[in-house]
Amino acid sequence: MPTDDSNQTASQYSQDRTRVKNVFLLGLGLAAAPAFSPAAMLAEPQTAEQQVDRYASQIFRNSRAVGMVMVVVNKKETLQRFYGQTRPGNRQQPDADSLLRIASISKTMTGEVLSSLALENRVKLDDPLQKYAPQGLALPMTGQPITLLNLATHTSGFPREMPGIKPQDTPVFVWPDQQQRWNWLASSKARFIAGQKAQYSNLAFDFLADALSVATGRPYAALLRDKVTAPLGMKDTTFTPTPAQCARLLEGFGASPCVNTVAASGSGGIYSTPRDMQRWLQDLVYPQNPARKQLRDQMFHMYFKRDQLRSLRGMDVAGQADELGLGWIRMQEKPDAPEIIQKTAGGGGFIGYVAIAPKHDVAVWVALTRSGGTHYQNMSGGVNKLVAELSGYQPVAIHKPLAVRKPAVARKQAVARKPAVHAKPAARKAAAGHKPRKKKPS
């Protein structure tokens, strides 16, 4: 028979063994459980296609577009997405051959033509505009000459649009024409200050296209074809769409008719398709040969920093414009986003945006037809986030400080000390600890 001491020892041994076993099992459970950290709490990584689909559908929904197209270049992969209708109510979805106005993205192609001609030494960036003015026309006196570089970087001092009254019912991108704008410049009494301020100017880019045409003795449309569209096989990119092409033009709220837009060649007159724009984006991300790479690098070079200018107006729509290039705007890298080279656009019922992360081989172009409630930032903001995510960036978590809650006793005391709102003034003062004043004898 075991003694009482031996029974106690055996019982204690059994309890200790049970505790060790429980601790061991608990350790196994903790080892199998995911770590409690932000990284462990993130959802399963998405593929590039899933990321594109998520952002594209959000952009379409939030922008309230009638129709929308998106082209994405992600490394060697290309994707196209289509939403909505080609015209309100027709239930026909856009496709790769739908015609759209790229509007002010035309300016980046004007910068491309300028870069190409500069690399060929046919023009110089510091050539004065006066050199290419019509014979006998003297530009207004300025502190320093307005150069081709000033025109291409919005630093010419020219206004956004040519002053004057646009004729009623005039379609977009057809007024003023070349003769009208040069006549205005010849008669202008304004004093243009070049290189000191940045002010967004459609007028400047149309003067730039005029100057490049004079410099080469060729129509600007031919220059665009030679330097941009023909080398890339962009067959539907034009200023003069045919009836067959016009039949493919998307329409939305405030749509302008499908007409010749040569008058705004440099600033916004280009029509194109998702198929053509994909070829253009692919060449910007992966130029097809060394000459095209040299051209791309020249195009993306920045010439003016924001803090070097007295002011900058009209270029912060998609984010802060940190530097200005040849039609392009650079937004510097942030903790949650890469360096982005971008351009906004809008006109004739369309809005558009192109954003490129050159260091990560990512590019996105979106164009959509407006409804009555379309907001630009709902599109550009989504594109910027998509570019960042495809480039490997994650949103920066914003940690809000937790509100410090008073102990229950302190809360009760505070409530007890607080005078009732409906109490008389004397009662409220008494509750607050104020002694009533004695009346002075009369």
PDB file of N, CA, C and O in Angstrom, residues 224-261:
ATOM      1  N   LEU A 224       3.586  64.901 -87.621  1.00  0.00           N
ATOM      2  CA  LEU A 224       3.062  63.953 -86.641  1.00  0.00           C
ATOM      3  C   LEU A 224       3.081  62.543 -87.214  1.00  0.00           C
ATOM      4  O   LEU A 224       3.468  61.587 -86.526  1.00  0.00           O
ATOM      5  N   ARG A 225       2.699  62.424 -88.475  1.00  0.00           N
ATOM      6  CA  ARG A 225       2.703  61.101 -89.113  1.00  0.00           C
ATOM      7  C   ARG A 225       4.123  60.546 -89.228  1.00  0.00           C
ATOM      8  O   ARG A 225       4.384  59.390 -88.905  1.00  0.00           O
ATOM      9  N   ASP A 226       5.059  61.396 -89.648  1.00  0.00           N
ATOM     10  CA  ASP A 226       6.439  60.937 -89.855  1.00  0.00           C
ATOM     11  C   ASP A 226       7.121  60.537 -88.543  1.00  0.00           C
ATOM     12  O   ASP A 226       7.866  59.552 -88.503  1.00  0.00           O
ATOM     13  N   LYS A 227       6.905  61.336 -87.484  1.00  0.00           N
ATOM     14  CA  LYS A 227       7.662  61.163 -86.240  1.00  0.00           C
ATOM     15  C   LYS A 227       6.971  60.270 -85.211  1.00  0.00           C
ATOM     16  O   LYS A 227       7.645  59.694 -84.342  1.00  0.00           O
ATOM     17  N   VAL A 228       5.653  60.159 -85.289  1.00  0.00           N
ATOM     18  CA  VAL A 228       4.937  59.440 -84.233  1.00  0.00           C
ATOM     19  C   VAL A 228       4.093  58.289 -84.776  1.00  0.00           C
ATOM     20  O   VAL A 228       4.342  57.121 -84.451  1.00  0.00           O
ATOM     21  N   THR A 229       3.113  58.593 -85.586  1.00  0.00           N
ATOM     22  CA  THR A 229       2.106  57.579 -85.910  1.00  0.00           C
ATOM     23  C   THR A 229       2.584  56.514 -86.894  1.00  0.00           C
ATOM     24  O   THR A 229       2.330  55.321 -86.690  1.00  0.00           O
ATOM     25  N   ALA A 230       3.286  56.911 -87.960  1.00  0.00           N
ATOM     26  CA  ALA A 230       3.735  55.921 -88.956  1.00  0.00           C
ATOM     27  C   ALA A 230       4.752  54.937 -88.387  1.00  0.00           C
ATOM     28  O   ALA A 230       4.623  53.718 -88.597  1.00  0.00           O
ATOM     29  N   PRO A 231       5.784  55.390 -87.669  1.00  0.00           N
ATOM     30  CA  PRO A 231       6.742  54.424 -87.112  1.00  0.00           C
ATOM     31  C   PRO A 231       6.115  53.404 -86.169  1.00  0.00           C
ATOM     32  O   PRO A 231       6.631  52.295 -86.021  1.00  0.00           O
ATOM     33  N   LEU A 232       4.987  53.762 -85.551  1.00  0.00           N
ATOM     34  CA  LEU A 232       4.350  52.870 -84.580  1.00  0.00           C
ATOM     35  C   LEU A 232       3.117  52.161 -85.147  1.00  0.00           C
ATOM     36  O   LEU A 232       2.461  51.397 -84.433  1.00  0.00           O
ATOM     37  N   GLY A 233       2.793  52.416 -86.411  1.00  0.00           N
ATOM     38  CA  GLY A 233       1.637  51.768 -87.009  1.00  0.00           C
ATOM     39  C   GLY A 233       0.315  52.237 -86.446  1.00  0.00           C
ATOM     40  O   GLY A 233      -0.648  51.458 -86.361  1.00  0.00           O
ATOM     41  N   MET A 234       0.227  53.516 -86.092  1.00  0.00           N
ATOM     42  CA  MET A 234      -1.003  54.073 -85.506  1.00  0.00           C
ATOM     43  C   MET A 234      -1.901  54.575 -86.640  1.00  0.00           C
ATOM     44  O   MET A 234      -1.928  55.750 -86.979  1.00  0.00           O
ATOM     45  N   LYS A 235      -2.669  53.661 -87.237  1.00  0.00           N
ATOM     46  CA  LYS A 235      -3.410  53.944 -88.469  1.00  0.00           C
ATOM     47  C   LYS A 235      -4.652  54.800 -88.263  1.00  0.00           C
ATOM     48  O   LYS A 235      -5.153  55.403 -89.213  1.00  0.00           O
ATOM     49  N   ASP A 236      -5.188  54.826 -87.046  1.00  0.00           N
ATOM     50  CA  ASP A 236      -6.430  55.562 -86.789  1.00  0.00           C
ATOM     51  C   ASP A 236      -6.196  56.866 -86.038  1.00  0.00           C
ATOM     52  O   ASP A 236      -7.143  57.479 -85.550  1.00  0.00           O
ATOM     53  N   THR A 237      -4.951  57.310 -85.942  1.00  0.00           N
ATOM     54  CA  THR A 237      -4.635  58.532 -85.206  1.00  0.00           C
ATOM     55  C   THR A 237      -4.513  59.671 -86.199  1.00  0.00           C
ATOM     56  O   THR A 237      -3.645  59.647 -87.079  1.00  0.00           O
ATOM     57  N   THR A 238      -5.393  60.679 -86.071  1.00  0.00           N
ATOM     58  CA  THR A 238      -5.548  61.660 -87.132  1.00  0.00           C
ATOM     59  C   THR A 238      -6.179  62.951 -86.628  1.00  0.00           C
ATOM     60  O   THR A 238      -6.740  62.996 -85.535  1.00  0.00           O
ATOM     61  N   PHE A 239      -6.076  63.996 -87.464  1.00  0.00           N
ATOM     62  CA  PHE A 239      -6.833  65.237 -87.244  1.00  0.00           C
ATOM     63  C   PHE A 239      -8.055  65.291 -88.149  1.00  0.00           C
ATOM     64  O   PHE A 239      -8.931  66.124 -87.960  1.00  0.00           O
ATOM     65  N   THR A 240      -8.080  64.445 -89.167  1.00  0.00           N
ATOM     66  CA  THR A 240      -9.117  64.503 -90.210  1.00  0.00           C
ATOM     67  C   THR A 240      -9.784  63.143 -90.361  1.00  0.00           C
ATOM     68  O   THR A 240      -9.536  62.418 -91.324  1.00  0.00           O
ATOM     69  N   PRO A 241     -10.642  62.764 -89.431  1.00  0.00           N
ATOM     70  CA  PRO A 241     -11.270  61.440 -89.499  1.00  0.00           C
ATOM     71  C   PRO A 241     -12.210  61.304 -90.698  1.00  0.00           C
ATOM     72  O   PRO A 241     -12.883  62.268 -91.094  1.00  0.00           O
ATOM     73  N   THR A 242     -12.236  60.122 -91.256  1.00  0.00           N
ATOM     74  CA  THR A 242     -13.129  59.820 -92.361  1.00  0.00           C
ATOM     75  C   THR A 242     -14.537  59.572 -91.831  1.00  0.00           C
ATOM     76  O   THR A 242     -14.726  59.362 -90.620  1.00  0.00           O
ATOM     77  N   PRO A 243     -15.556  59.548 -92.699  1.00  0.00           N
ATOM     78  CA  PRO A 243     -16.901  59.197 -92.235  1.00  0.00           C
ATOM     79  C   PRO A 243     -16.946  57.838 -91.530  1.00  0.00           C
ATOM     80  O   PRO A 243     -17.667  57.676 -90.543  1.00  0.00           O
ATOM     81  N   ALA A 244     -16.171  56.878 -92.018  1.00  0.00           N
ATOM     82  CA  ALA A 244     -16.156  55.552 -91.383  1.00  0.00           C
ATOM     83  C   ALA A 244     -15.561  55.640 -89.979  1.00  0.00           C
ATOM     84  O   ALA A 244     -16.035  54.972 -89.047  1.00  0.00           O
ATOM     85  N   GLN A 245     -14.537  56.448 -89.821  1.00  0.00           N
ATOM     86  CA  GLN A 245     -13.951  56.623 -88.488  1.00  0.00           C
ATOM     87  C   GLN A 245     -14.904  57.375 -87.571  1.00  0.00           C
ATOM     88  O   GLN A 245     -15.054  57.030 -86.393  1.00  0.00           O
ATOM     89  N   CYS A 246     -15.540  58.416 -88.100  1.00  0.00           N
ATOM     90  CA  CYS A 246     -16.491  59.191 -87.292  1.00  0.00           C
ATOM     91  C   CYS A 246     -17.643  58.324 -86.788  1.00  0.00           C
ATOM     92  O   CYS A 246     -18.185  58.569 -85.705  1.00  0.00           O
ATOM     93  N   ALA A 247     -18.013  57.312 -87.553  1.00  0.00           N
ATOM     94  CA  ALA A 247     -19.090  56.413 -87.130  1.00  0.00           C
ATOM     95  C   ALA A 247     -18.688  55.626 -85.893  1.00  0.00           C
ATOM     96  O   ALA A 247     -19.557  55.108 -85.174  1.00  0.00           O
ATOM     97  N   ARG A 248     -17.391  55.552 -85.594  1.00  0.00           N
ATOM     98  CA  ARG A 248     -16.888  54.817 -84.426  1.00  0.00           C
ATOM     99  C   ARG A 248     -16.586  55.738 -83.254  1.00  0.00           C
ATOM    100  O   ARG A 248     -16.081  55.277 -82.228  1.00  0.00           O
ATOM    101  N   LEU A 249     -16.862  57.039 -83.386  1.00  0.00           N
ATOM    102  CA  LEU A 249     -16.544  57.992 -82.320  1.00  0.00           C
ATOM    103  C   LEU A 249     -17.505  57.836 -81.145  1.00  0.00           C
ATOM    104  O   LEU A 249     -18.724  57.873 -81.319  1.00  0.00           O
ATOM    105  N   LEU A 250     -16.959  57.685 -79.950  1.00  0.00           N
ATOM    106  CA  LEU A 250     -17.785  57.622 -78.746  1.00  0.00           C
ATOM    107  C   LEU A 250     -18.461  58.971 -78.517  1.00  0.00           C
ATOM    108  O   LEU A 250     -17.892  60.019 -78.838  1.00  0.00           O
ATOM    109  N   GLU A 251     -19.648  58.934 -77.933  1.00  0.00           N
ATOM    110  CA  GLU A 251     -20.375  60.157 -77.634  1.00  0.00           C
ATOM    111  C   GLU A 251     -20.851  60.126 -76.186  1.00  0.00           C
ATOM    112  O   GLU A 251     -21.255  59.084 -75.678  1.00  0.00           O
ATOM    113  N   GLY A 252     -20.817  61.301 -75.572  1.00  0.00           N
ATOM    114  CA  GLY A 252     -21.311  61.439 -74.213  1.00  0.00           C
ATOM    115  C   GLY A 252     -21.933  62.805 -74.026  1.00  0.00           C
ATOM    116  O   GLY A 252     -22.315  63.482 -74.996  1.00  0.00           O
ATOM    117  N   PHE A 253     -22.015  63.241 -72.769  1.00  0.00           N
ATOM    118  CA  PHE A 253     -22.595  64.536 -72.440  1.00  0.00           C
ATOM    119  C   PHE A 253     -21.718  65.652 -73.019  1.00  0.00           C
ATOM    120  O   PHE A 253     -20.501  65.653 -72.865  1.00  0.00           O
ATOM    121  N   GLY A 254     -22.329  66.620 -73.724  1.00  0.00           N
ATOM    122  CA  GLY A 254     -21.577  67.730 -74.297  1.00  0.00           C
ATOM    123  C   GLY A 254     -20.730  67.342 -75.485  1.00  0.00           C
ATOM    124  O   GLY A 254     -19.703  67.975 -75.758  1.00  0.00           O
ATOM    125  N   ALA A 255     -21.130  66.279 -76.206  1.00  0.00           N
ATOM    126  CA  ALA A 255     -20.344  65.796 -77.338  1.00  0.00           C
ATOM    127  C   ALA A 255     -20.271  66.846 -78.439  1.00  0.00           C
ATOM    128  O   ALA A 255     -21.244  67.523 -78.752  1.00  0.00           O
ATOM    129  N   SER A 256     -19.083  66.974 -79.016  1.00  0.00           N
ATOM    130  CA  SER A 256     -18.869  67.883 -80.138  1.00  0.00           C
ATOM    131  C   SER A 256     -18.828  67.064 -81.421  1.00  0.00           C
ATOM    132  O   SER A 256     -18.384  65.905 -81.400  1.00  0.00           O
ATOM    133  N   PRO A 257     -19.278  67.600 -82.539  1.00  0.00           N
ATOM    134  CA  PRO A 257     -19.328  66.816 -83.774  1.00  0.00           C
ATOM    135  C   PRO A 257     -17.951  66.384 -84.254  1.00  0.00           C
ATOM    136  O   PRO A 257     -16.942  67.004 -83.928  1.00  0.00           O
ATOM    137  N   CYS A 258     -17.929  65.332 -85.025  1.00  0.00           N
ATOM    138  CA  CYS A 258     -16.697  64.755 -85.565  1.00  0.00           C
ATOM    139  C   CYS A 258     -16.297  65.542 -86.816  1.00  0.00           C
ATOM    140  O   CYS A 258     -16.852  65.344 -87.893  1.00  0.00           O
ATOM    141  N   VAL A 259     -15.331  66.451 -86.633  1.00  0.00           N
ATOM    142  CA  VAL A 259     -14.932  67.338 -87.727  1.00  0.00           C
ATOM    143  C   VAL A 259     -13.404  67.432 -87.805  1.00  0.00           C
ATOM    144  O   VAL A 259     -12.691  66.924 -86.939  1.00  0.00           O
ATOM    145  N   ASN A 260     -12.925  68.092 -88.830  1.00  0.00           N
ATOM    146  CA  ASN A 260     -11.504  68.368 -89.007  1.00  0.00           C
ATOM    147  C   ASN A 260     -11.017  69.268 -87.860  1.00  0.00           C
ATOM    148  O   ASN A 260     -11.599  70.326 -87.600  1.00  0.00           O
ATOM    149  N   THR A 261      -9.938  68.873 -87.196  1.00  0.00           N
ATOM    150  CA  THR A 261      -9.429  69.647 -86.060  1.00  0.00           C
ATOM    151  C   THR A 261      -7.975  70.070 -86.261  1.00  0.00           C
ATOM    152  O   THR A 261      -7.211  70.209 -85.296  1.00  0.00           O
TER     153      THR A 261
END
